[in-house]
């Protein structure tokens, strides 16, 4: 059993992955440990379906005896191509042959053999297929090394290098050039089928033979374009030498106005370099230089941040744009002042100012004629325009914003320059400079901001209107309402603010101030006066109540009296807290409502007095308040007075009497403890 135990226990075996295992997941099987001497004992913890589990475990070694394992020696150089995920060769074998496992060695140490495991017939089928694929990959991996000088590598890799790229695509071979890490830098490797590699080798050898033949050729280039070779630290010259096999390019020195440029090197490289140079300089021969007048003060704006704007124009128009150098002026002169010169006799002669544009105003564009015209039009559109917006001086802080945030947002959104009220100028003008379209958008935005700010200030001015009128202070609390409900409704309806004077100020304690717009103030004042007329029509009556039942009528937290106020639409003033002697309440409202409320309160008083001494307000509230008192029967009061009647008896309570000392539920007997000194 021990020899076959590995087929049952080891998780890497395919037998453990059979569908039978899913039916036995709820069972627990204990195998003896490897150090245990027991070879035949396997315990099953759960007795359910143990016959099924027993038969399945016994069938595993029988099925394992049918499996076989085969080792195939395959060169390590083919392992990578066979296991390539893009080719999916191993996956095709598994799909074709069925349930089989193919294991490749993980490292280069030890025996480099591929292991195939599974049933005998499937293993044989997979072995034949794997050997067939290995032979095909071996045939494709035929390689030959050809010595090639490193200076020709860049030329061979380029499009001009004998069309090697198209040859490789047709034949299916690969040409590997050495990298900086390779020790051998003087050879290239061709990999593919044997026949294709030999054909490509012949083509490369012919090409290398032509490269060894050194020739010299000339090309005519105007001397004014010779500086293109050496500009930007000779970048163009270095690119030609590197890409075309290290050819030598020589041209006339300064002072010798020669148009001949000499190219020396391999024949194929010289021809390719000559075509490349002609493609660069032939269009330059048809170039013209045009001038465009742009005032120097606009040069920084036209160039843009980090010259981005002018570089984009040069790329789009395919021209070169050159701005004049800045002149250092030693004297401050006005452009309209005529120039003064002295003649030979020492007399001052006044010459008229020159009408030709200054050198500092001239911008040069070089390129084709049509491109130069297009660039000139583009430069004209880049010349900024200036617009002025009338902004009242008191609105400038709102436009500028906190630490200039408002102006910065306008400048960033519309790409313009904004200048606010220069010293000594008109303080109500803001200047906007930029492209015409951007200036119009920024101007519209600024004008809208000014209108919105002006409307807001006008609205604040209207809302700052105040009116004060006098009203007897005894009506203030009634107009204010319970927790300010009445006056809050007026403020919300008319969008005003109402201020009552403080109590104690003899001169102004009867004043009410209303703030807001004029029309709203008048409406709020009329509403207050209408409320005052209603208050004057109300009547107030005082009711003296028995101080024993006053708390019962008011209720806990005044809830009972509040219900009476809501029911009869009256206002009831109760005595302050802590006053035990004063029990008079004041009822205010219409005559009919006041009379009904008083009748109801007196009936409650009569009821409480007839029942007996009232309960504390807290107990009364717990039983539902005054409104529910009338619904209670006299029995409830009798029950509450039972304990009082018992306490008033003359005889003392007896321990044996169940009424005096009732028994508690679930009474436990007392525990007795031994006495100790």
XYZ file of C-alpha atoms in Angstrom:
677
model
C 0.000 0.000 0.000
C 2.909 2.334 0.717
C 4.260 2.112 -2.825
C 0.890 3.075 -4.258
C 0.104 5.583 -1.537
C 1.763 8.415 -3.448
C -0.868 8.225 -6.195
C -3.562 8.932 -3.614
C -1.874 11.577 -1.436
C 0.334 13.685 -3.725
C -1.607 16.697 -4.991
C 0.326 16.944 -8.273
C -0.968 13.592 -9.541
C -3.707 13.681 -12.094
C -5.685 10.980 -10.275
C -6.482 13.398 -7.461
C -8.140 15.752 -9.967
C -10.806 13.301 -11.106
C -14.455 14.204 -10.806
C -14.949 11.517 -8.132
C -13.237 13.753 -5.594
C -16.012 16.325 -5.779
C -18.512 13.736 -4.589
C -16.402 12.986 -1.506
C -15.542 16.508 -0.392
C -17.729 16.145 2.685
C -15.805 13.050 3.825
C -12.583 13.194 5.866
C -9.885 10.599 5.162
C -6.785 10.260 7.378
C -3.630 8.759 5.843
C -0.809 7.472 8.031
C 2.241 9.744 8.143
C 5.392 8.883 6.226
C 7.208 8.057 9.482
C 4.494 5.637 10.547
C 5.118 1.912 10.070
C 1.488 1.260 9.233
C 1.131 0.498 5.529
C -2.382 -0.821 5.240
C -4.454 1.423 7.532
C -6.491 4.361 6.200
C -9.157 5.760 8.530
C -12.403 7.361 7.372
C -13.785 9.752 9.995
C -17.396 9.945 8.877
C -19.269 6.667 8.481
C -21.704 7.991 5.827
C -21.115 6.400 2.398
C -17.925 4.747 3.599
C -18.447 1.904 1.145
C -18.270 4.374 -1.788
C -15.145 5.986 -0.374
C -13.546 2.596 0.295
C -14.138 1.333 -3.241
C -12.887 4.589 -4.787
C -9.617 4.534 -2.778
C -8.963 0.921 -3.786
C -9.530 1.792 -7.462
C -6.874 4.543 -7.454
C -3.796 2.229 -7.320
C -5.310 0.063 -10.073
C -5.735 3.085 -12.345
C -2.283 4.358 -11.394
C -0.727 1.129 -12.627
C -1.967 1.938 -16.143
C -0.073 5.315 -16.194
C 3.401 5.678 -17.636
C 6.142 8.307 -17.734
C 8.524 8.980 -20.619
C 11.622 11.210 -20.738
C 12.615 12.799 -24.060
C 16.007 14.491 -24.574
C 15.420 17.851 -26.314
C 18.183 20.487 -26.652
C 17.719 23.416 -24.226
C 17.919 25.849 -27.146
C 14.521 24.599 -28.346
C 12.753 24.799 -24.980
C 11.957 28.489 -25.306
C 10.485 28.191 -28.805
C 8.413 25.132 -27.845
C 6.965 26.783 -24.718
C 6.354 30.169 -26.368
C 2.858 31.370 -25.428
C 2.362 33.003 -28.845
C 2.959 29.725 -30.696
C 1.042 27.607 -28.114
C 2.648 24.389 -29.383
C 2.306 22.522 -26.073
C -1.341 23.538 -25.831
C -2.028 22.096 -29.269
C -0.441 18.770 -28.223
C -2.625 18.561 -25.089
C -5.772 19.349 -27.095
C -4.862 16.813 -29.763
C -3.740 13.917 -27.532
C -6.027 14.357 -24.536
C -5.216 14.089 -20.819
C -1.432 14.315 -20.731
C 1.112 16.270 -18.701
C 4.295 17.708 -20.257
C 6.968 19.032 -17.902
C 10.011 21.051 -19.040
C 13.031 21.510 -16.735
C 12.927 24.841 -14.898
C 16.689 25.546 -14.979
C 19.722 24.676 -17.052
C 21.271 22.541 -14.318
C 20.833 18.776 -14.225
C 19.476 16.552 -17.002
C 17.755 18.589 -19.715
C 14.915 16.164 -20.441
C 11.218 16.708 -21.059
C 8.880 14.440 -19.016
C 5.529 13.264 -20.450
C 3.107 11.490 -18.080
C -0.327 9.952 -18.623
C -1.861 6.762 -19.910
C 0.364 4.621 -22.102
C -1.353 5.203 -25.451
C -1.712 8.959 -24.888
C 1.954 9.283 -23.844
C 3.148 7.567 -27.030
C 0.992 9.810 -29.182
C 2.213 12.959 -27.407
C 5.833 11.797 -27.670
C 5.648 11.447 -31.457
C 3.988 14.839 -31.832
C 6.531 16.575 -29.564
C 9.512 15.054 -31.400
C 7.992 16.168 -34.708
C 7.634 19.748 -33.473
C 11.172 19.689 -32.089
C 12.537 18.633 -35.499
C 10.617 21.463 -37.192
C 11.960 24.015 -34.709
C 15.459 22.598 -35.097
C 15.209 23.087 -38.853
C 14.157 26.701 -38.371
C 16.998 27.463 -35.964
C 19.845 27.047 -38.455
C 22.268 29.956 -37.939
C 25.351 31.360 -39.662
C 27.680 34.154 -38.477
C 29.096 36.601 -41.059
C 31.938 39.035 -40.255
C 30.763 42.639 -40.847
C 32.540 45.796 -39.715
C 30.672 47.694 -37.030
C 30.654 50.942 -39.042
C 28.365 49.272 -41.622
C 25.823 48.003 -39.061
C 23.761 51.196 -38.996
C 23.723 51.354 -42.793
C 22.555 47.745 -43.119
C 19.793 48.280 -40.570
C 18.495 51.402 -42.358
C 16.089 51.423 -45.313
C 18.947 52.241 -47.690
C 21.001 49.208 -46.663
C 20.425 46.945 -49.665
C 16.751 46.161 -48.866
C 17.733 43.581 -46.247
C 14.470 44.132 -44.384
C 12.329 43.139 -47.379
C 14.566 40.105 -48.036
C 14.104 38.911 -44.444
C 10.328 39.284 -44.713
C 10.209 37.202 -47.900
C 12.519 34.388 -46.737
C 11.434 34.328 -43.086
C 14.973 34.601 -41.701
C 16.175 36.861 -38.894
C 19.343 38.963 -38.905
C 20.676 39.694 -35.421
C 23.076 42.600 -34.973
C 25.316 42.713 -31.892
C 24.383 44.983 -28.990
C 26.689 46.895 -26.688
C 26.744 43.948 -24.279
C 28.100 41.489 -26.866
C 31.847 40.960 -26.940
C 31.952 40.306 -30.690
C 31.015 43.595 -32.401
C 32.336 42.659 -35.863
C 29.809 39.998 -36.935
C 26.100 39.484 -37.551
C 24.031 36.279 -37.192
C 21.439 34.986 -39.700
C 18.852 32.524 -38.287
C 16.233 30.532 -40.212
C 15.913 27.467 -42.388
C 19.143 26.213 -43.910
C 18.187 27.044 -47.488
C 16.921 30.543 -46.679
C 19.965 31.340 -44.536
C 22.352 30.378 -47.342
C 20.482 32.567 -49.855
C 20.512 35.587 -47.554
C 24.178 34.991 -46.786
C 25.016 35.291 -50.481
C 23.100 38.588 -50.734
C 24.894 40.005 -47.681
C 28.312 38.945 -48.981
C 27.686 40.707 -52.309
C 26.580 43.823 -50.456
C 29.664 43.748 -48.223
C 31.902 43.394 -51.274
C 30.394 46.562 -52.733
C 30.899 48.335 -49.420
C 34.596 47.576 -49.475
C 35.012 49.444 -52.796
C 35.794 53.046 -51.782
C 34.554 55.699 -54.218
C 34.394 59.493 -54.214
C 31.532 61.631 -55.513
C 30.678 65.337 -55.592
C 27.475 67.302 -55.131
C 26.919 71.026 -55.798
C 25.440 73.014 -52.901
C 25.312 76.810 -52.613
C 27.859 78.135 -50.072
C 25.137 79.957 -48.151
C 23.704 76.554 -47.169
C 27.003 75.071 -45.978
C 26.312 76.245 -42.441
C 23.453 73.697 -42.276
C 26.083 70.952 -41.927
C 27.702 72.440 -38.824
C 24.740 74.149 -37.142
C 23.592 72.682 -33.824
C 27.107 71.301 -33.214
C 27.228 69.496 -36.537
C 24.137 67.386 -35.904
C 23.316 66.864 -39.600
C 26.896 65.875 -40.417
C 27.061 63.386 -37.550
C 23.750 61.784 -38.559
C 24.938 61.289 -42.164
C 28.239 59.726 -41.064
C 26.545 57.359 -38.623
C 23.692 56.254 -40.877
C 25.632 55.803 -44.120
C 28.572 53.632 -43.155
C 31.001 56.300 -41.944
C 31.274 58.272 -45.203
C 33.495 61.376 -45.284
C 31.785 64.670 -46.162
C 34.033 67.665 -46.951
C 33.027 71.132 -48.155
C 34.732 74.438 -48.876
C 36.361 76.331 -46.026
C 35.464 79.903 -45.121
C 36.774 82.343 -47.725
C 36.604 79.829 -50.599
C 33.276 80.347 -52.346
C 33.108 76.807 -53.739
C 29.818 75.019 -54.313
C 31.347 71.524 -54.413
C 30.762 69.121 -51.505
C 32.741 65.856 -51.588
C 31.422 62.507 -50.290
C 33.885 59.620 -49.908
C 33.202 56.062 -48.771
C 31.662 52.775 -49.887
C 29.825 52.959 -53.194
C 26.382 52.061 -51.822
C 26.833 54.351 -48.836
C 27.969 57.283 -50.998
C 24.971 56.946 -53.328
C 22.525 56.748 -50.419
C 24.146 59.727 -48.636
C 24.075 61.782 -51.867
C 20.333 61.169 -52.293
C 19.746 62.127 -48.684
C 21.699 65.409 -48.980
C 19.956 66.322 -52.246
C 16.586 65.735 -50.608
C 17.546 68.228 -47.892
C 19.180 71.018 -49.930
C 17.250 70.990 -53.223
C 14.181 72.617 -51.600
C 16.494 75.201 -49.996
C 17.566 76.434 -53.437
C 14.028 77.570 -54.214
C 13.663 79.417 -50.915
C 13.043 83.155 -50.646
C 13.310 85.566 -47.749
C 10.408 87.891 -47.003
C 10.205 90.662 -44.460
C 7.305 91.551 -42.229
C 7.081 94.723 -40.129
C 6.137 94.044 -36.512
C 6.707 96.640 -33.750
C 9.272 95.425 -31.187
C 6.865 95.899 -28.293
C 4.733 93.060 -29.691
C 7.629 90.608 -30.178
C 7.351 88.938 -26.723
C 3.616 88.395 -27.184
C 4.012 86.952 -30.712
C 6.732 84.562 -29.529
C 4.526 83.337 -26.696
C 5.617 81.464 -23.591
C 8.954 79.704 -24.295
C 8.541 80.699 -28.000
C 5.703 78.174 -28.312
C 3.438 80.398 -30.419
C 6.065 81.314 -33.049
C 7.381 77.719 -33.219
C 3.902 76.417 -33.957
C 3.506 78.998 -36.763
C 6.887 78.002 -38.259
C 5.926 74.300 -38.238
C 2.517 74.869 -39.783
C 3.826 77.172 -42.547
C 7.106 75.219 -43.068
C 9.280 78.329 -42.862
C 11.997 79.761 -40.676
C 11.166 82.921 -38.746
C 13.883 85.176 -37.380
C 13.313 88.145 -35.100
C 15.790 91.065 -34.991
C 18.156 91.480 -32.087
C 17.156 93.973 -29.427
C 18.932 97.317 -29.714
C 20.476 99.000 -26.696
C 19.498 102.687 -26.872
C 21.774 105.126 -25.087
C 19.506 108.161 -25.404
C 15.799 108.459 -24.890
C 14.305 109.720 -28.158
C 10.760 109.911 -29.420
C 10.094 108.208 -32.794
C 8.383 111.309 -34.197
C 11.339 113.666 -33.505
C 13.363 114.446 -36.625
C 17.043 113.616 -36.648
C 19.512 116.439 -36.181
C 22.903 116.389 -37.884
C 25.689 118.855 -38.233
C 27.135 119.851 -41.574
C 30.787 120.418 -42.241
C 30.539 124.126 -41.337
C 29.203 123.258 -37.894
C 25.622 124.294 -38.617
C 22.787 122.162 -37.448
C 20.797 120.726 -40.333
C 17.394 119.196 -39.714
C 16.811 116.017 -41.761
C 13.391 114.471 -42.223
C 12.882 111.124 -40.472
C 13.355 108.048 -42.668
C 10.163 106.460 -43.988
C 11.732 102.971 -44.337
C 11.065 100.552 -41.462
C 13.720 100.200 -38.827
C 15.827 97.099 -38.550
C 14.372 96.392 -35.116
C 10.850 96.350 -36.638
C 11.660 93.857 -39.417
C 10.986 90.133 -38.989
C 12.413 87.750 -41.631
C 10.713 84.597 -42.916
C 12.604 82.085 -45.103
C 11.008 79.354 -47.178
C 9.000 78.822 -50.312
C 7.183 81.822 -51.753
C 3.694 80.569 -50.949
C 4.787 79.475 -47.466
C 6.301 82.903 -46.747
C 3.047 84.611 -47.733
C 1.107 82.278 -45.467
C 3.553 82.947 -42.615
C 3.249 86.725 -43.113
C -0.537 86.475 -42.797
C -0.152 84.320 -39.692
C 2.187 86.898 -38.118
C -0.308 89.662 -38.839
C -3.016 87.707 -37.050
C -0.656 87.223 -34.096
C -0.143 90.974 -33.687
C -2.157 91.804 -30.560
C -4.952 94.347 -30.364
C -5.872 96.464 -27.358
C -9.385 97.093 -26.065
C -10.456 99.376 -23.236
C -13.323 98.649 -20.871
C -14.962 101.285 -18.683
C -14.980 99.943 -15.120
C -15.846 102.228 -12.168
C -12.896 102.607 -9.836
C -14.836 101.358 -6.794
C -15.391 98.016 -8.608
C -11.682 97.388 -9.256
C -11.097 95.431 -6.001
C -13.940 93.050 -6.904
C -12.552 92.543 -10.444
C -8.963 92.022 -9.245
C -10.027 89.561 -6.533
C -8.107 88.292 -3.537
C -4.398 88.727 -4.297
C -5.184 89.130 -7.990
C -6.995 85.789 -8.366
C -9.769 87.319 -10.497
C -7.374 88.881 -13.022
C -5.226 85.737 -13.163
C -8.287 83.666 -14.037
C -9.192 86.014 -16.917
C -5.592 85.989 -18.193
C -5.409 82.186 -18.038
C -8.832 81.535 -19.593
C -8.467 83.920 -22.551
C -4.631 84.189 -22.941
C -4.563 87.985 -22.768
C -2.686 90.707 -20.901
C -4.731 92.955 -18.597
C -3.587 96.313 -17.257
C -5.530 98.161 -14.553
C -5.494 101.999 -14.247
C -1.969 103.242 -14.840
C -0.800 105.977 -12.439
C -1.620 109.409 -13.828
C -4.136 108.066 -16.326
C -7.844 107.400 -16.301
C -8.606 105.330 -13.219
C -11.882 104.009 -14.704
C -10.291 102.159 -17.670
C -8.970 98.565 -17.800
C -6.911 97.679 -20.901
C -6.975 94.194 -22.468
C -4.276 93.209 -24.979
C -4.118 89.974 -26.960
C -5.388 88.240 -30.068
C -8.516 89.827 -31.496
C -10.837 86.881 -30.817
C -9.497 86.373 -27.295
C -9.746 90.096 -26.526
C -13.407 90.177 -27.585
C -14.223 87.197 -25.368
C -12.351 88.662 -22.390
C -14.018 92.057 -22.942
C -17.492 90.472 -22.960
C -16.680 88.493 -19.816
C -15.399 91.615 -18.027
C -18.435 93.680 -19.026
C -20.762 90.964 -17.721
C -18.873 90.935 -14.425
C -19.202 94.729 -14.148
C -22.962 94.548 -14.805
C -23.433 91.790 -12.220
C -21.407 93.687 -9.602
C -23.278 96.931 -10.284
C -26.644 95.185 -9.938
C -25.527 93.565 -6.694
C -24.369 96.909 -5.274
C -27.625 98.583 -6.334
C -29.560 95.788 -4.684
C -27.537 96.219 -1.496
C -28.232 99.968 -1.599
C -31.959 99.336 -1.895
C -31.850 96.741 0.857
C -29.980 99.089 3.181
C -33.067 101.359 3.530
C -34.349 101.620 7.127
C -37.528 102.855 8.744
C -38.279 103.249 12.460
C -41.708 103.640 14.040
C -43.009 103.580 17.585
C -45.237 100.928 19.091
C -46.208 100.451 22.698
C -43.796 97.942 24.241
C -46.648 95.960 25.788
C -47.546 94.751 22.286
C -43.985 93.688 21.380
C -44.225 90.228 22.855
C -47.568 89.602 21.152
C -46.228 90.689 17.767
C -43.089 88.656 18.346
C -45.184 85.564 18.977
C -44.287 82.300 20.615
C -40.559 81.733 19.937
C -40.691 84.451 17.278
C -42.979 82.551 14.912
C -45.175 85.521 13.938
C -42.377 87.993 13.267
C -40.365 85.322 11.390
C -43.279 84.815 9.001
C -43.379 88.552 8.261
C -39.582 88.704 7.689
C -39.681 85.726 5.337
C -42.698 86.973 3.398
C -41.392 90.515 2.807
C -37.608 89.779 2.844
C -36.860 92.310 5.569
C -35.179 92.424 8.965
C -37.163 93.566 12.021
C -35.315 94.785 15.110
C -37.012 95.359 18.479
C -35.414 97.775 20.933
C -34.003 96.409 24.173
C -36.022 96.580 27.326
C -34.901 99.111 29.894
C -33.980 101.882 27.448
C -36.636 104.441 28.356
C -36.244 106.580 25.246
C -36.191 103.842 22.602
C -37.860 100.838 24.222
C -41.028 101.350 22.159
C -39.207 101.582 18.783
C -39.258 98.960 16.011
C -36.740 99.204 13.133
C -37.335 97.509 9.750
C -34.431 97.107 7.258
C -34.737 96.155 3.585
C -36.003 97.579 0.322
C -38.439 100.476 0.518
C -41.440 98.633 -0.936
C -40.873 95.598 1.292
C -40.514 97.795 4.384
C -43.891 99.391 3.734
C -45.512 95.989 3.255
C -43.971 94.617 6.474
C -45.060 97.707 8.408
C -48.639 97.327 7.167
C -48.605 93.665 8.209
C -47.435 94.600 11.722
C -50.099 97.294 12.013
C -52.795 94.848 10.878
C -51.592 92.429 13.521
C -51.744 95.256 16.076
C -55.371 96.005 15.177
C -56.266 92.370 15.735
C -54.462 92.424 19.071
C -56.350 95.544 20.166
C -59.647 93.785 19.462
C -58.737 90.943 21.773
C -59.867 90.777 25.396
C -57.903 89.533 28.393
C -59.376 88.040 31.540
C -57.702 86.839 34.694
C -58.809 83.614 36.374
C -57.741 82.879 39.960
C -57.256 79.120 40.322
C -56.783 76.981 43.373
C -53.052 76.585 43.848
C -53.557 72.877 44.653
C -54.860 72.061 41.165
C -53.037 74.742 39.127
C -50.133 72.430 38.327
C -52.537 69.719 37.117
C -54.232 72.125 34.721
C -50.907 73.405 33.312
C -49.537 69.899 32.866
C -45.956 68.665 32.591
C -43.926 71.193 30.613
C -47.103 73.157 29.834
C -48.380 70.534 27.415
C -51.927 70.525 28.780
C -52.300 74.287 28.663
C -50.799 74.292 25.158
C -53.524 71.921 23.968
C -56.172 74.234 25.413
C -54.619 77.188 23.560
C -54.659 75.298 20.265
C -58.197 74.016 20.802
C -59.803 77.412 21.601
C -57.384 79.716 19.673
C -56.475 81.800 22.685
C -53.290 82.916 24.424
C -52.882 81.852 28.064
C -50.277 83.337 30.421
C -49.495 81.139 33.425
C -47.814 82.223 36.668
C -44.011 81.918 36.753
C -42.315 78.824 38.128
C -41.793 78.692 41.867
C -44.739 80.957 42.743
C -46.831 78.855 45.151
C -49.147 81.674 46.251
C -49.913 83.273 42.873
C -52.107 80.921 40.820
C -53.805 83.437 38.522
C -53.741 82.792 34.747
C -54.524 85.322 31.991
C -56.557 84.264 28.934
C -56.408 86.509 25.836
C -58.254 86.285 22.537
C -61.609 86.950 20.989
C -64.478 87.360 23.424
C -66.242 84.100 22.501
C -63.060 81.997 22.497
C -61.918 83.454 25.823
C -65.266 82.635 27.442
C -65.208 79.026 26.156
C -61.629 78.516 27.329
C -62.413 79.944 30.787
C -65.461 77.677 31.145
C -63.363 74.643 30.238
C -60.561 75.571 32.675
C -63.044 76.163 35.511
C -64.689 72.797 34.818
C -61.261 71.163 35.084
C -60.627 72.940 38.377
C -63.994 71.811 39.722
C -63.301 68.245 38.639
C -59.889 68.089 40.335
C -61.247 69.592 43.533
C -64.114 67.105 43.601
C -61.759 64.171 43.147
C -59.502 65.192 45.969
C -56.022 66.388 46.421
C -54.342 66.441 43.040
C -51.252 64.422 42.145
C -47.867 65.981 41.393
C -47.528 67.282 37.859
C -45.080 64.541 36.942
C -47.515 61.742 37.897
C -50.330 63.560 36.189
C -48.340 63.812 32.984
C -47.460 60.125 33.083
C -51.190 59.315 33.149
C -51.966 61.382 30.072
C -52.449 65.063 31.087
C -55.546 67.146 31.723
C -57.340 66.366 28.475
C -57.642 62.724 29.435
C -58.579 63.459 33.078
C -62.291 63.737 32.416
C -62.315 60.283 30.827
C -60.891 58.641 33.906
C -63.241 57.060 36.466
C -63.315 57.728 40.154
C -61.928 54.240 40.715
C -58.463 55.298 39.592
C -58.408 58.019 42.265
C -59.694 55.513 44.820
C -56.827 53.177 44.055
C -54.281 55.964 44.462
C -55.770 56.993 47.804
C -55.797 53.437 49.155
C -52.226 53.626 50.436
C -52.925 56.980 52.082
C -55.983 55.533 53.850
C -53.977 52.556 55.037
C -51.252 54.779 56.439
C -53.803 56.880 58.293
C -55.081 53.912 60.385
C -54.184 53.831 64.044
C -53.176 50.165 64.340
C -49.549 49.335 63.375
C -48.810 46.946 60.465
C -48.508 43.228 61.233
C -45.867 40.983 59.697
C -48.375 38.185 59.200
C -50.844 40.434 57.382
C -50.638 39.868 53.585
C -52.112 43.300 52.848
C -49.471 45.097 54.925
C -46.582 42.966 53.647
C -47.452 41.248 50.321
C -45.295 38.333 49.216
C -42.858 38.921 46.313
C -42.788 36.626 43.298
C -39.967 34.048 43.020
C -38.925 34.671 46.636
C -35.758 32.764 47.517
C -35.210 31.440 51.071
C -32.516 33.261 53.050
C -29.100 31.654 53.345
C -27.920 30.768 56.854
C -24.265 31.228 57.741
C -22.530 29.829 60.827
C -21.816 32.354 63.512
C -18.199 33.260 64.018
C -16.658 35.467 66.666
